[in-house]
Structures are given as C-alpha cells and as structure tokens.
XYZ file of N, CA and C in Angstrom:
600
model
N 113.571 60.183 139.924
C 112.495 59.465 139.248
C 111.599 60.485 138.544
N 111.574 60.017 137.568
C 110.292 61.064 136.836
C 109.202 60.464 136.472
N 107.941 61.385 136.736
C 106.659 60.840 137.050
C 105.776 61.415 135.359
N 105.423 61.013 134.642
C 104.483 61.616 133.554
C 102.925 61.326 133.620
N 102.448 62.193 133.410
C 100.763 62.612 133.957
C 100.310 62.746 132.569
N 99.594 62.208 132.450
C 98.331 62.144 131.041
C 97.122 62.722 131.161
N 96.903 63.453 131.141
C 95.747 63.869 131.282
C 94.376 63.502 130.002
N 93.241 62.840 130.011
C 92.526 62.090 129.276
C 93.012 61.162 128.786
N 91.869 60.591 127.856
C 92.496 58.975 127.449
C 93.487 59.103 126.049
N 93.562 60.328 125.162
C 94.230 60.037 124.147
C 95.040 61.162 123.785
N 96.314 60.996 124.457
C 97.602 61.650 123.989
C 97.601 62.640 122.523
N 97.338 61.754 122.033
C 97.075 62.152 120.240
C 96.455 63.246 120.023
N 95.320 63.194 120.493
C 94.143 64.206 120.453
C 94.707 65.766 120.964
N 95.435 65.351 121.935
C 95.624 66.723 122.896
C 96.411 67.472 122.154
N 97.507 66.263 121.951
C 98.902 67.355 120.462
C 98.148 67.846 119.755
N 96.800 67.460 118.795
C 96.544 67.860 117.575
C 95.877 68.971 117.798
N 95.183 68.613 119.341
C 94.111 70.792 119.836
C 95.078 71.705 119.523
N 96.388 70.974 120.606
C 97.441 71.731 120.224
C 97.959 72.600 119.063
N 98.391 71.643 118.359
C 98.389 72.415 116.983
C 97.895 73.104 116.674
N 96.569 72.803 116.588
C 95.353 73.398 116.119
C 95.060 74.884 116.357
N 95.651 75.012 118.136
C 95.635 76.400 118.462
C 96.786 77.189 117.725
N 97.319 76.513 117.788
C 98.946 77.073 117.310
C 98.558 78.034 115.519
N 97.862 77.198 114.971
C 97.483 77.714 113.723
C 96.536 78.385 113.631
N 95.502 78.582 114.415
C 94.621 79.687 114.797
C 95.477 80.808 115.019
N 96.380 81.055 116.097
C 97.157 81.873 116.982
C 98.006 82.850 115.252
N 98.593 81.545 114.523
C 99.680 82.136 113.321
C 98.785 82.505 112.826
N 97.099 82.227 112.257
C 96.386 82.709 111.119
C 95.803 84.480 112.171
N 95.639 84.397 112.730
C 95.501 85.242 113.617
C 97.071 86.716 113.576
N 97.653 86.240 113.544
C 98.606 87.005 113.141
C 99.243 87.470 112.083
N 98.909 86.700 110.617
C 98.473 86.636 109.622
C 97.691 88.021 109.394
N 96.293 87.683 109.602
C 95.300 88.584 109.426
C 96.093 89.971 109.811
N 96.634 90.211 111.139
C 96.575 91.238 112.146
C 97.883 91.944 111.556
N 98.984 91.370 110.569
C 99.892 92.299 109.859
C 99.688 92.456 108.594
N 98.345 91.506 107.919
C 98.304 91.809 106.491
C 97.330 93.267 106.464
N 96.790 93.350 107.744
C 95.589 94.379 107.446
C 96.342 95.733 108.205
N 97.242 95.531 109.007
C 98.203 96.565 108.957
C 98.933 97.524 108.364
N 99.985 96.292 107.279
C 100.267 96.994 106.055
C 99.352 97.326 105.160
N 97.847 97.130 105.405
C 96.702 97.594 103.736
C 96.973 99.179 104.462
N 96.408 99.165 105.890
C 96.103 100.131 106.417
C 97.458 100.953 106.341
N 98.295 100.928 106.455
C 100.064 101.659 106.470
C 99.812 102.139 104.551
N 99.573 101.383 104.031
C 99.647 101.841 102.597
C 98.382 102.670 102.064
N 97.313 102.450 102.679
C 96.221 103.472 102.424
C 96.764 105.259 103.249
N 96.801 104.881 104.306
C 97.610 106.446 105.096
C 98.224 106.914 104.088
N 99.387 106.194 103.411
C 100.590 106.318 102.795
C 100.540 107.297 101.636
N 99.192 106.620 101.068
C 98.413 107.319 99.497
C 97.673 107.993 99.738
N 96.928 108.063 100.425
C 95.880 108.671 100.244
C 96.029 109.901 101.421
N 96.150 109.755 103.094
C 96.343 110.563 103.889
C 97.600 111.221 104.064
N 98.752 110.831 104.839
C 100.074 111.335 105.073
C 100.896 110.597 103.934
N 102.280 111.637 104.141
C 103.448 110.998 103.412
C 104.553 111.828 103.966
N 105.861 111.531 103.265
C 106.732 112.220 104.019
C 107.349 113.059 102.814
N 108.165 113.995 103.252
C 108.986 114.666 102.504
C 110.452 115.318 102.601
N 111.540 115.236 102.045
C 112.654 115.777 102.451
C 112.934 116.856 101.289
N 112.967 118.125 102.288
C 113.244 119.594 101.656
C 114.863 119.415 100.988
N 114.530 119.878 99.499
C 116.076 119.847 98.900
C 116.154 120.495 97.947
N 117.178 121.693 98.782
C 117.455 123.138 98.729
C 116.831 124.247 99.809
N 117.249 125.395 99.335
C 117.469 126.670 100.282
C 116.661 127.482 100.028
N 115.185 127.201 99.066
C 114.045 128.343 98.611
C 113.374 128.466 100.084
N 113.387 127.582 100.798
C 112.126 127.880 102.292
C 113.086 128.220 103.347
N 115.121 128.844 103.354
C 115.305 128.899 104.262
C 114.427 130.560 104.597
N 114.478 131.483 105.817
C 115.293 130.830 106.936
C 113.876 129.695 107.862
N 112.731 129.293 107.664
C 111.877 128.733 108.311
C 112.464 126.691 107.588
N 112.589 127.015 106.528
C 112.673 125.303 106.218
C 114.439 124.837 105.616
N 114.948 124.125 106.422
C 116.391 123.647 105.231
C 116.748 122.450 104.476
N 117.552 122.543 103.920
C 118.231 121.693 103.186
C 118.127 120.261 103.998
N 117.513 119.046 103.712
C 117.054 117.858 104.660
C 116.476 117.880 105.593
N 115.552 118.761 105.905
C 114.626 118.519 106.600
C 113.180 117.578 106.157
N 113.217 117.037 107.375
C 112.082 116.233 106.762
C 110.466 116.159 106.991
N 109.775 116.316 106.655
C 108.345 116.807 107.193
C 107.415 115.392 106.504
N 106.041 115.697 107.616
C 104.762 114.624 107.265
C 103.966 115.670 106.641
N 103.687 115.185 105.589
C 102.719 115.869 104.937
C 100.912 115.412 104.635
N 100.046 116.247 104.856
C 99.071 115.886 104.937
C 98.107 116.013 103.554
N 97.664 114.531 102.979
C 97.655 114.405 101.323
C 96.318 114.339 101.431
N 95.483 115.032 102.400
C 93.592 114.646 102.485
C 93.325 115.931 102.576
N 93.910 116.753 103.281
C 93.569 118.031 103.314
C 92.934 118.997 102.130
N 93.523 118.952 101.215
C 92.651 119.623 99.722
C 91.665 118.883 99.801
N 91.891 117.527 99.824
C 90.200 117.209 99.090
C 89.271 117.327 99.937
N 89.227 118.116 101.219
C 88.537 118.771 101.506
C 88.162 119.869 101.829
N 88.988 120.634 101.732
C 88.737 122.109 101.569
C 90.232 123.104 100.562
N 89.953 124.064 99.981
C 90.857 124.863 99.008
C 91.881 125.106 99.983
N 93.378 125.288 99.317
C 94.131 125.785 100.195
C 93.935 127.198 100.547
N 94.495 127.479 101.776
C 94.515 128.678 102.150
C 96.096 130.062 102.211
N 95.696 131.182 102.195
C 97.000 131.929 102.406
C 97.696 131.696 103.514
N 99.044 131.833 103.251
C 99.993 131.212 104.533
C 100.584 130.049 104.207
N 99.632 128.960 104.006
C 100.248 127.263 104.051
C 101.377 127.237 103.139
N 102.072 126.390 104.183
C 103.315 125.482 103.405
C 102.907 124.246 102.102
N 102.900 124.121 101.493
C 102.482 122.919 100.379
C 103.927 122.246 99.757
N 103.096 120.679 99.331
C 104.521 120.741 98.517
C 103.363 120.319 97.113
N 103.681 120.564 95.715
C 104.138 120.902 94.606
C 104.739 120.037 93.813
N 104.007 119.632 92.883
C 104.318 118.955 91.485
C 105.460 120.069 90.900
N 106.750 119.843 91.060
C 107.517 120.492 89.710
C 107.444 119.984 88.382
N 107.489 118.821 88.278
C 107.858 118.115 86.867
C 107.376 116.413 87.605
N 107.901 115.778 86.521
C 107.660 114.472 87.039
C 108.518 114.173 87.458
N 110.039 114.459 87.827
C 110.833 113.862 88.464
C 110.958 114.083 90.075
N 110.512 115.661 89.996
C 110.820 115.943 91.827
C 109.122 116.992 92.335
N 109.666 117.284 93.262
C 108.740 118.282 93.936
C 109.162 119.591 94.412
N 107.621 120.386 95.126
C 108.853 121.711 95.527
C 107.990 122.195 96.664
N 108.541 122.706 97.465
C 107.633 123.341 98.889
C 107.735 124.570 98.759
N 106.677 125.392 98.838
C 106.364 126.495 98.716
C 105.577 126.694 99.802
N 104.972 128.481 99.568
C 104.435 129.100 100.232
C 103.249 129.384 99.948
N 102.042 129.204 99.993
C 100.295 129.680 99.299
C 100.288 131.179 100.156
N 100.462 132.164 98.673
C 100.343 133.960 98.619
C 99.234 134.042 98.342
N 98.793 133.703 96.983
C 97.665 134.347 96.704
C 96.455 133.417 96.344
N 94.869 133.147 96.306
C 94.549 132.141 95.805
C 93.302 132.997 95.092
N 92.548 131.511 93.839
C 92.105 132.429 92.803
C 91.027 133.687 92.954
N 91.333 134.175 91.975
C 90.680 135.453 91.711
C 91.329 136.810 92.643
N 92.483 136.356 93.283
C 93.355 137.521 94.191
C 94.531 138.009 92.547
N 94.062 139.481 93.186
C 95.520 140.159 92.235
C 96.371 140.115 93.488
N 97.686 140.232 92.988
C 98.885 139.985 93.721
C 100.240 140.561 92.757
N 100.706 141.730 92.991
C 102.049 142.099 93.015
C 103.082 142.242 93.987
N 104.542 142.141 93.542
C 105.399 142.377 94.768
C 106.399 143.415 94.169
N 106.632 144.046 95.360
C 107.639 145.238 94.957
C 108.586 145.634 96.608
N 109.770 144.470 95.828
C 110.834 144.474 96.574
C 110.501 143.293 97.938
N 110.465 143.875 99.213
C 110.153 142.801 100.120
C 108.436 143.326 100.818
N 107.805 144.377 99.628
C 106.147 144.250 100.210
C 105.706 143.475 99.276
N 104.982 142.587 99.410
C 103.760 141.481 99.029
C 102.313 141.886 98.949
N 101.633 142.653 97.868
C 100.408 143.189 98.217
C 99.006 142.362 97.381
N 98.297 141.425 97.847
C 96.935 140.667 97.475
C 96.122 142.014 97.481
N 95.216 141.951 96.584
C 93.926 142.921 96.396
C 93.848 144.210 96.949
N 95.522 144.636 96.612
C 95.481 145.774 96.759
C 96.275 146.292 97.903
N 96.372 145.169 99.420
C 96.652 145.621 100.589
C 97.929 145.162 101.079
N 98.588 145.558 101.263
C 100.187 144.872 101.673
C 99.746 143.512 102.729
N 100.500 142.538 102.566
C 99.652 141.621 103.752
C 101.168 141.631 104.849
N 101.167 140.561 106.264
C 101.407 140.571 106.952
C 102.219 139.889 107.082
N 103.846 139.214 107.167
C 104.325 137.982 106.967
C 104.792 137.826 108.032
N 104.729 137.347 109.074
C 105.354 137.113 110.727
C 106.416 136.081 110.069
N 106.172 135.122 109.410
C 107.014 134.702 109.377
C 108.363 134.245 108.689
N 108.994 135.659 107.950
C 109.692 136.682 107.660
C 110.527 137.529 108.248
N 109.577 138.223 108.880
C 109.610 139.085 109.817
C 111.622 139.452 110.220
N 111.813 138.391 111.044
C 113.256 138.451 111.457
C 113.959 138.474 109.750
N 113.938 137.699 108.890
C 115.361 137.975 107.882
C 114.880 139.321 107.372
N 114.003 140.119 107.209
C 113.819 140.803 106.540
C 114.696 142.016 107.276
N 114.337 141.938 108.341
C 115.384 143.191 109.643
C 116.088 142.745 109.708
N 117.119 141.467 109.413
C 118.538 141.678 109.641
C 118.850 142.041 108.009
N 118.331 141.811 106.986
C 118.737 142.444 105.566
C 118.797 143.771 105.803
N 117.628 144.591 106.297
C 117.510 145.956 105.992
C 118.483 146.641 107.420
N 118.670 145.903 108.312
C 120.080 146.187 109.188
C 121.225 146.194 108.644
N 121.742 145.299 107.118
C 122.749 145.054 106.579
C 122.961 146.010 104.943
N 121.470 147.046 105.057
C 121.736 148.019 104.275
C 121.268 147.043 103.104
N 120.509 145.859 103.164
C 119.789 145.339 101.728
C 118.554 144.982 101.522
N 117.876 145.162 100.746
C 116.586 144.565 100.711
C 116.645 142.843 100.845
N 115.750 142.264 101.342
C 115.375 140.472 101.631
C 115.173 140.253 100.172
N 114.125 140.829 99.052
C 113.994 140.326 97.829
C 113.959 141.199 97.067
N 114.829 140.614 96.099
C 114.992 141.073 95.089
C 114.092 140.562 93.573
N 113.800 139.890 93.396
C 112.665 139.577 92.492
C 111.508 140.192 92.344
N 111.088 140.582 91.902
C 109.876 141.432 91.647
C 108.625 140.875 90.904
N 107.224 141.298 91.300
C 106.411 140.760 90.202
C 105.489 141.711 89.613
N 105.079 141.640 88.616
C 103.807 142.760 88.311
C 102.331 142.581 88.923
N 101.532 143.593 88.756
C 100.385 142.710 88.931
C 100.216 141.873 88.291
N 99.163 140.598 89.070
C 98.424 139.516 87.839
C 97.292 139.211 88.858
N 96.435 138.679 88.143
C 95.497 137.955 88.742
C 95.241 136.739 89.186
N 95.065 135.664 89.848
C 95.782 134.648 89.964
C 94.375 133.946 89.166
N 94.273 132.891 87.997
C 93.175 132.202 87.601
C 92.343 131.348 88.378
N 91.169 131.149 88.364
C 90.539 129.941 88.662
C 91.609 128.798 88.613
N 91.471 127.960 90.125
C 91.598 127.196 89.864
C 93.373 126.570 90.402
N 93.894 128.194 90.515
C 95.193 128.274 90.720
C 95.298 129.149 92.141
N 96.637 128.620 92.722
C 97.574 129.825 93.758
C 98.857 130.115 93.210
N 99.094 131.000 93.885
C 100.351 132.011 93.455
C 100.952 131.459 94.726
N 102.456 130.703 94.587
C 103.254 130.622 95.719
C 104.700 131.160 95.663
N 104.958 131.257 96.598
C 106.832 131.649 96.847
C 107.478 130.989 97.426
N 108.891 131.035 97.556
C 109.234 130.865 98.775
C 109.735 131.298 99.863
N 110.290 130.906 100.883
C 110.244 132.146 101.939
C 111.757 132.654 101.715
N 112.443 132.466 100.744
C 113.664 132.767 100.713
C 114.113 133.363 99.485
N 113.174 134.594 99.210
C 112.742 135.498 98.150
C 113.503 135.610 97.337
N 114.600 135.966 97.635
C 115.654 136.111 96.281
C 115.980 135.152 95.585
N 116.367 134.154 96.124
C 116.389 132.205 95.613
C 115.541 131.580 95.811
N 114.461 131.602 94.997
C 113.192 130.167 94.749
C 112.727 130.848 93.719
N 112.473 129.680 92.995
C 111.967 129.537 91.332
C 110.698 129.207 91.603
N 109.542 130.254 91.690
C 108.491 130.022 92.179
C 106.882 130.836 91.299
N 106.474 131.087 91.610
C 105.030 131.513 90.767
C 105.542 132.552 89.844
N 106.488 133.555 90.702
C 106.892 134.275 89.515
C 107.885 134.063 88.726
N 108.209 133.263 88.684
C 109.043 132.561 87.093
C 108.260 131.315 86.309
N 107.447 130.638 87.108
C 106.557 129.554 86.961
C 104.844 130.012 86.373
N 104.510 131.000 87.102
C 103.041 131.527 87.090
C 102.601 130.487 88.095
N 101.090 131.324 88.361
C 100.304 130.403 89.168
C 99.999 129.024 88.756
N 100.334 128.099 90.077
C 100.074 126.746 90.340
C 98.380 125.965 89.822
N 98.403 125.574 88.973
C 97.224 124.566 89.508
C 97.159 123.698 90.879
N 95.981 123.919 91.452
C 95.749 123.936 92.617
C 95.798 121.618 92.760
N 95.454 121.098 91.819
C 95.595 120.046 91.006
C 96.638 119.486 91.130
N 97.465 120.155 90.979
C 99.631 120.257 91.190
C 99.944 119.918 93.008
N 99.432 120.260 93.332
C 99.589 120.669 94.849
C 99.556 119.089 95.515
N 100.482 118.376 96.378
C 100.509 117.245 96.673
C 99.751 116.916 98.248
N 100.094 117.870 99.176
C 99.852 118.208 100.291
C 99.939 119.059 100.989
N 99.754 119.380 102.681
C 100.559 120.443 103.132
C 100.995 119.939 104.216
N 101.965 120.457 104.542
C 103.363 120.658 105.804
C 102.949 120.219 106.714
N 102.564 119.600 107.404
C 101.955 119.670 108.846
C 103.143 119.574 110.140
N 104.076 118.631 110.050
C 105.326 118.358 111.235
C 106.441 118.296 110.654
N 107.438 118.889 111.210
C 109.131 118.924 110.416
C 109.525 117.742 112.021
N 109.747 116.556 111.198
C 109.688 115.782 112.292
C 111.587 115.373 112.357
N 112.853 115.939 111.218
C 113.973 115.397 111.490
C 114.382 116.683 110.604
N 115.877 117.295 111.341
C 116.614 116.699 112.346
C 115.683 116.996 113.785
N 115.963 116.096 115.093
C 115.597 115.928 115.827
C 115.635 117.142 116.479
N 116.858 118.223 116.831
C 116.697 119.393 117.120
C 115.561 120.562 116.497
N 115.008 120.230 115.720
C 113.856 120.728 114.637
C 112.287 120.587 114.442
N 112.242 119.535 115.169
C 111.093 118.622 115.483
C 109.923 120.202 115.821
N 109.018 120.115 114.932
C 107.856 121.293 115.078
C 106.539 121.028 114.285
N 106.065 121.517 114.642
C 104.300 121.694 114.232
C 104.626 122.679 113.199
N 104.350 122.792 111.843
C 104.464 123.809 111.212
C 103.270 125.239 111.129
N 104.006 126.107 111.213
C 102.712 127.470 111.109
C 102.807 127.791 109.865
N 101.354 127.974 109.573
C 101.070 128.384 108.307
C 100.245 130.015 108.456
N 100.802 130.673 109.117
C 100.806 132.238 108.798
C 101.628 133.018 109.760
C-alpha cells in the first residue's frame, strides 16, 4: 500500500517554490561561470599566458616544446632586469625567448664566450656547464661576436643561451623594451621539466 503525504493545503504552490529554487540555483550558476571565464580571460591578457619554445636558441637551459607560463604584468611594473628570460615580439607572426644582457644606457660587447656590460665581464651560472664541456672538446661555446654598442633608451640587448645559434640582438640590435611580451616564470611541460625558472 502506498501512503502520499501533502504537506499544506496547495500542492501547486509547493512545485512552483520548487521551481523557483531550481532557477535561482541555475541563475546562480550562470553568474558563477560567466564571471569565471571574464576572470580566466582577464589573467589571460593582461596577467599570465602560456608559451611553447620553438627551436634550439635557449638550449642547453630551454628546448624545443617546452612549455612555460609567462608573466604579462611584470613590465608594467617595473623595467626588465639582467638575467631574465623574456619572450619577444619577432614579427607579427611568431615570438622569441631570449635572454635580458644588457639594459639601457649599458655598453655591451662580446668576444667569443666573455660577455662584458660597462666594461666588466659579467657572470653567467647559467652557462656555466656548456661552456666547459665546449672548451673540454677543444671549442669555444660562441662563436658570434659583437662590437661595442650602447644599448638606447628604452631598449635591452638579448641573446640566447645557445650562442652560436640564436638570431638575437646581435643580428637584430637592441629590443624595444615595448616588444617584450612577458617573462618566464614556470616551464610547466614536459612533466619531467616542470621548474621555476632562474633568471641569473
């Protein structure tokens, strides 16, 4: 036997609260993914983005598909600095990740695998290893060379870390700083790779 329980006098009424919640509950969820995706697409533009390295100018620290979050707020609040990874307006079709050497008003020549800003050879740790297994193998790491220059207002001088192959400030000249999209912050794929990036 089955027993049905009514609770108040009008059936009707109760379905329609019903409903009623029901469409609160969907407008409610509504709200809670439209303001999600604003928020996913503001990050998107304005703060982070992603990037996949393509080519061999940043080996031995960056390779061929790796993929990094890049941080697109960082300039607009402070100039880049020496060391950082950036990525780089090439043209309008692609981009390019480089290295920030020199920034404005630094002279900067290179001769062979020393790198010297305002005069003083600087420090590259992270280098360091290809450069000793080249000069273990009886070769210099780079072969490209630059003269002095001064780097302009306004601009950095970048490389890449894979001196002999990257088409970089010294075939390009210094960057407008303007050009510059973001910087490196996590190489988050392949999964064996997964790192915080150092920028000196």
């Amino acid at each position: 036997m089955c027993v049905t329980i009514i609770v108040g006098n009008n059936p009707t009424q109760e379905v329609r609260t019903m409903n009623e919640k029901q469409k609160k509950e969907l407008r409610e969820w509504i709200w809670a993914i439209a303001i999600s995706l604003v928020v996913i697409y503001i990050l998107r533009s304005f703060v982070f983005s992603t990037y996949v390295v393509n080519g061999l100018s940043m080996e031995p620290n960056f390779h061929d598909g790796d993929r990094m979050i890049v941080n697109k707020l960082i300039y607009h609040i402070r100039e880049p600095k020496r060391g950082e990874v950036v990525i780089l307006h090439a043209n309008t079709k692609s981009d390019y990740v480089k290295r920030v050497i020199a920034l404005p008003g630094d002279t900067i020549r290179v001769e062979g695998d020393n790198v010297y800003v305002n005069g003083e050879k600087i420090v590259e740790p992270y280098l360091e290893e290809a450069v000793r297994v080249a000069h273990e193998a009886g070769m210099p790491y780079n072969r490209i060379d630059q003269e002095e220059i001064t780097v302009p207002d306004g601009h950095v001088f970048v490389m890449g870390d894979n001196r002999s192959h990257s088409r970089d400030s010294r075939s390009m000249g210094p960057i407008p700083i303007s050009e510059i999209v973001g910087r490196s912050d996590v190489v988050f794929f392949p999964f064996n790779s997964i790192r915080i990036v150092q920028h000196k």
